[in-house]
Amino acid sequence: MPIPLLSRSALRSIALLAVPVLVSGCSAVVLDPAGDVAAQQGNLVVLSTALMLLIIVPVLALIALFAWRYRHTNTGATYTPDWHHSTALELVIWAAPLLIIICLGAVTWTSTHLLDPYRPIGRIDAKRPISATAKPLRVQVVALDWKWLFIYPEYGIATVNELAAPLDRPIEFELTASNVMNAFYVPNLAGQIYAMPGMTTKLNAVVNRPGNFTGFSSNFSGEGFSGMHFRFHALPERGFDGWVQRIRAGGGALDRAGYLKLAKPSADAPVMRFAAVAPGLFDAAANRCVAPGETCMRDMMMADAGGMPAMAPHAAGQHSADQHSGDQHSTEMSAMPTPANPPVTRAAPSKATAKNSADDTARLTGAGLPMPGVQRTN
């Protein structure tokens, strides 16, 4: 028995009925802000869309109007094959888009500065300014493979795949990555910001509405990327203090050895909490010198710029002591006359220093970078 074909009217009715069903599961997360920064960004999206629709909607309407008015069967339409110019039409065609572009440019310029992620926020919301005594909550973020590490230096705790913040308190994020580039994104809180290895980025935000929101990486970073999610808890002040106390009571510490184990690739990592964190762990992660004997990128760049020689982290304390004793010696020598070309003497490097220098040479050469102290030429 042949299957009857549906008419055009029936297909159109089915399509119109299917649209609400298809979009019923969608959630306008970007347009459902929980903080003032996200609210301003949502308003910017709406305003930009409305300005563009001022051109798009009339153009689509005119397409339908022209198609209907100048159809082949409309013999009553005026036929003017020699028409070629209209000053009024030219003004409309060029002036309207130009005005829209000017408006979009002004909105883009102002919002780029007002919503700069590095700029500290200037208000709690549209009706409440920031108090002069308000102290931002600092959160240090490390994007690992494939999980998120959050360090609270003010409280001395750390979590994995769990983030919390009190309501109506400015939040200052400082971000880096352990291996590859990721993008930190909590749509209800603020826009995305990249987390990149060997450098730090910043994001300032505030949350005004309590809730349990989703955060994730919006930049593909490998096999376990799809499970790189975390929960963001927006809590009242007392609720946040209780959350901190529960983590402290849970015990456990995150030292450098534990960080190196945590940084190993693992997908769908569970929530982890640490009651103590090794001092300077985030700085070491950002400078890629967590493991013993690794030279920090900061020291390597200083050496490349002609400053002090690169050194391993374990020698930093000795360097400070030597520098302190050297300051007194330099003060005593400053009053003495010096020859025009004083002789330069260099101590012979020890075996350990030579080995570290060889390791740094191999690493820099393999990455295509110049050696410390060597000036790049064109």
Coordinates of N, CA, C and O in Angstrom, one line a residue, residues 169-237:
R169 N 30.0 40.2 47.4 CA 31.4 40.5 47.7 C 32.2 40.4 46.4 O 32.1 39.4 45.7
P170 N 33.0 41.4 46.1 CA 33.8 41.3 44.8 C 34.7 40.1 44.9 O 35.3 39.7 45.9
I171 N 34.8 39.4 43.7 CA 35.7 38.2 43.5 C 36.8 38.6 42.5 O 36.5 39.1 41.4
E172 N 38.0 38.3 42.9 CA 39.2 38.5 42.1 C 39.8 37.2 41.7 O 40.5 36.6 42.6
F173 N 39.6 36.8 40.5 CA 40.2 35.5 40.0 C 41.6 35.8 39.4 O 41.7 36.7 38.7
E174 N 42.5 34.9 39.7 CA 43.8 34.9 39.1 C 44.0 33.5 38.5 O 44.0 32.5 39.2
L175 N 44.3 33.4 37.2 CA 44.2 32.1 36.5 C 45.5 31.8 35.8 O 46.1 32.7 35.2
T176 N 45.8 30.5 35.7 CA 46.9 30.0 34.9 C 46.5 28.5 34.6 O 45.4 28.0 34.9
A177 N 47.4 27.9 33.8 CA 47.1 26.5 33.4 C 48.4 25.7 33.5 O 49.5 26.3 33.5
S178 N 48.3 24.4 33.7 CA 49.5 23.6 34.0 C 50.1 23.1 32.7 O 51.3 22.8 32.6
N179 N 49.3 22.9 31.6 CA 49.8 22.3 30.4 C 49.3 22.9 29.1 O 50.1 23.5 28.4
V180 N 48.0 22.9 28.9 CA 47.5 23.5 27.7 C 46.5 24.6 28.0 O 46.0 24.7 29.1
M181 N 46.1 25.4 27.0 CA 45.2 26.5 27.2 C 43.8 26.1 27.4 O 43.3 25.2 26.7
N182 N 43.1 26.6 28.4 CA 41.7 26.4 28.7 C 41.0 27.7 28.8 O 41.7 28.8 28.8
A183 N 39.7 27.7 29.0 CA 38.9 28.9 29.1 C 38.0 28.7 30.3 O 37.1 27.9 30.3
F184 N 38.1 29.5 31.3 CA 37.3 29.5 32.5 C 36.0 30.3 32.2 O 36.0 31.4 31.8
Y185 N 34.8 29.6 32.5 CA 33.6 30.2 32.1 C 32.5 29.7 33.0 O 32.2 28.5 33.1
V186 N 31.9 30.7 33.7 CA 30.6 30.5 34.5 C 29.6 31.5 33.9 O 29.6 32.7 34.2
P187 N 28.7 31.0 33.0 CA 27.9 32.0 32.3 C 27.0 32.9 33.2 O 26.8 34.0 32.8
N188 N 26.6 32.3 34.3 CA 25.7 33.1 35.2 C 26.5 34.2 36.0 O 25.9 35.1 36.6
L189 N 27.9 34.1 36.0 CA 28.7 35.0 36.8 C 29.4 36.1 36.0 O 29.3 37.2 36.3
A190 N 30.0 35.7 34.9 CA 30.8 36.7 34.0 C 31.2 36.0 32.7 O 30.9 34.8 32.6
G191 N 31.8 36.7 31.9 CA 32.2 36.2 30.6 C 33.5 35.3 30.8 O 34.0 35.2 31.9
Q192 N 33.8 34.6 29.7 CA 35.0 33.6 29.8 C 36.3 34.4 29.8 O 36.4 35.5 29.4
I193 N 37.3 33.7 30.4 CA 38.7 34.3 30.4 C 39.6 33.1 30.2 O 39.4 32.0 30.8
Y194 N 40.6 33.3 29.4 CA 41.5 32.2 29.1 C 42.5 31.9 30.3 O 42.9 32.9 30.9
A195 N 42.9 30.7 30.5 CA 43.9 30.3 31.4 C 45.0 29.6 30.6 O 44.7 28.6 30.0
M196 N 46.2 30.2 30.6 CA 47.3 29.7 29.8 C 48.5 29.4 30.6 O 48.8 30.0 31.6
P197 N 49.2 28.3 30.2 CA 50.4 27.9 30.9 C 51.5 29.0 30.8 O 51.7 29.6 29.8
G198 N 52.3 29.2 31.9 CA 53.4 30.1 31.9 C 53.0 31.6 32.0 O 53.9 32.4 31.9
M199 N 51.7 31.9 32.3 CA 51.3 33.2 32.4 C 50.0 33.3 33.3 O 49.4 32.2 33.5
T200 N 49.6 34.4 33.7 CA 48.4 34.6 34.5 C 47.5 35.6 33.9 O 47.9 36.6 33.3
T201 N 46.2 35.3 34.0 CA 45.2 36.3 33.6 C 44.3 36.6 34.8 O 44.3 35.9 35.8
K202 N 43.4 37.6 34.7 CA 42.6 38.0 35.8 C 41.2 38.2 35.3 O 40.9 38.5 34.2
L203 N 40.3 38.0 36.3 CA 38.8 38.2 36.0 C 38.2 38.7 37.3 O 38.4 38.1 38.4
N204 N 37.5 39.8 37.2 CA 36.8 40.4 38.4 C 35.3 40.2 38.2 O 34.8 40.5 37.1
A205 N 34.6 39.8 39.2 CA 33.2 39.6 39.1 C 32.5 39.7 40.5 O 33.2 39.9 41.5
V206 N 31.2 39.6 40.5 CA 30.4 39.6 41.8 C 29.2 38.7 41.5 O 28.7 38.7 40.4
V207 N 28.7 38.1 42.6 CA 27.5 37.3 42.5 C 26.5 37.9 43.4 O 26.8 38.2 44.6
N208 N 25.2 38.1 43.0 CA 24.2 38.7 43.7 C 23.0 37.8 44.1 O 22.2 38.2 44.9
R209 N 23.0 36.6 43.5 CA 21.8 35.7 43.7 C 22.3 34.4 44.1 O 23.2 33.8 43.5
P210 N 21.8 33.8 45.2 CA 22.2 32.5 45.7 C 21.8 31.4 44.7 O 20.8 31.5 44.0
G211 N 22.6 30.4 44.6 CA 22.3 29.3 43.7 C 23.5 28.4 43.5 O 24.6 28.6 44.0
N212 N 23.3 27.3 42.7 CA 24.3 26.3 42.4 C 24.4 26.3 40.9 O 23.5 25.8 40.2
F213 N 25.5 26.9 40.4 CA 25.6 27.1 38.9 C 26.7 26.2 38.3 O 27.6 25.7 39.1
T214 N 26.7 26.1 37.0 CA 27.6 25.3 36.3 C 28.8 26.1 35.8 O 28.6 27.2 35.2
G215 N 30.0 25.6 35.9 CA 31.2 26.2 35.3 C 31.9 25.1 34.5 O 31.8 24.0 34.8
F216 N 32.6 25.6 33.5 CA 33.2 24.6 32.6 C 34.3 25.3 31.8 O 34.5 26.5 31.9
S217 N 35.1 24.5 31.0 CA 36.1 25.1 30.1 C 35.4 25.2 28.7 O 34.8 24.2 28.2
S218 N 35.5 26.4 28.2 CA 34.9 26.6 26.9 C 35.9 26.6 25.8 O 35.7 27.1 24.7
N219 N 37.1 26.0 26.0 CA 38.1 25.9 25.0 C 38.6 24.4 25.0 O 39.0 23.9 26.0
F220 N 38.4 23.8 23.8 CA 38.8 22.4 23.7 C 40.3 22.1 24.1 O 41.2 22.8 23.6
S221 N 40.5 21.1 25.0 CA 41.8 20.9 25.5 C 42.2 19.5 25.5 O 43.1 19.1 26.3
G222 N 41.6 18.6 24.8 CA 42.0 17.2 24.7 C 40.9 16.2 25.1 O 39.7 16.5 25.1
E223 N 41.4 15.0 25.4 CA 40.5 13.8 25.5 C 39.5 14.0 26.6 O 38.3 13.7 26.4
G224 N 39.8 14.5 27.7 CA 38.9 14.6 28.9 C 38.2 16.0 29.0 O 37.6 16.3 30.0
F225 N 38.2 16.7 27.9 CA 37.6 18.1 27.9 C 36.1 18.0 28.2 O 35.6 18.9 28.9
S226 N 35.4 17.1 27.7 CA 33.9 17.0 27.9 C 33.5 16.9 29.4 O 32.4 17.3 29.8
G227 N 34.4 16.4 30.2 CA 34.1 16.2 31.6 C 34.8 17.3 32.5 O 34.8 17.2 33.7
M228 N 35.3 18.3 31.9 CA 36.0 19.4 32.7 C 35.0 20.4 33.2 O 35.0 21.6 32.8
H229 N 34.1 20.0 34.1 CA 33.1 20.8 34.7 C 33.3 21.0 36.2 O 34.0 20.2 36.8
F230 N 32.7 22.0 36.7 CA 32.7 22.3 38.2 C 31.5 23.0 38.6 O 30.7 23.5 37.8
R231 N 31.2 22.9 39.9 CA 30.0 23.6 40.5 C 30.4 24.9 41.2 O 31.4 24.9 41.9
F232 N 29.7 25.9 40.9 CA 29.9 27.2 41.6 C 28.7 27.5 42.5 O 27.6 27.6 42.1
H233 N 29.1 27.5 43.8 CA 28.1 27.8 44.9 C 28.1 29.2 45.3 O 29.1 29.7 45.8
A234 N 27.0 29.9 45.0 CA 26.8 31.3 45.5 C 26.1 31.2 46.8 O 24.9 30.9 46.9
L235 N 26.8 31.6 47.9 CA 26.3 31.4 49.3 C 26.2 32.7 50.0 O 27.0 33.7 49.8
P236 N 25.2 32.8 51.0 CA 25.3 34.0 51.9 C 26.6 34.0 52.7 O 27.3 33.0 52.7
E237 N 26.9 35.1 53.4 CA 28.1 35.2 54.1 C 28.3 34.1 55.1 O 29.4 33.4 55.2

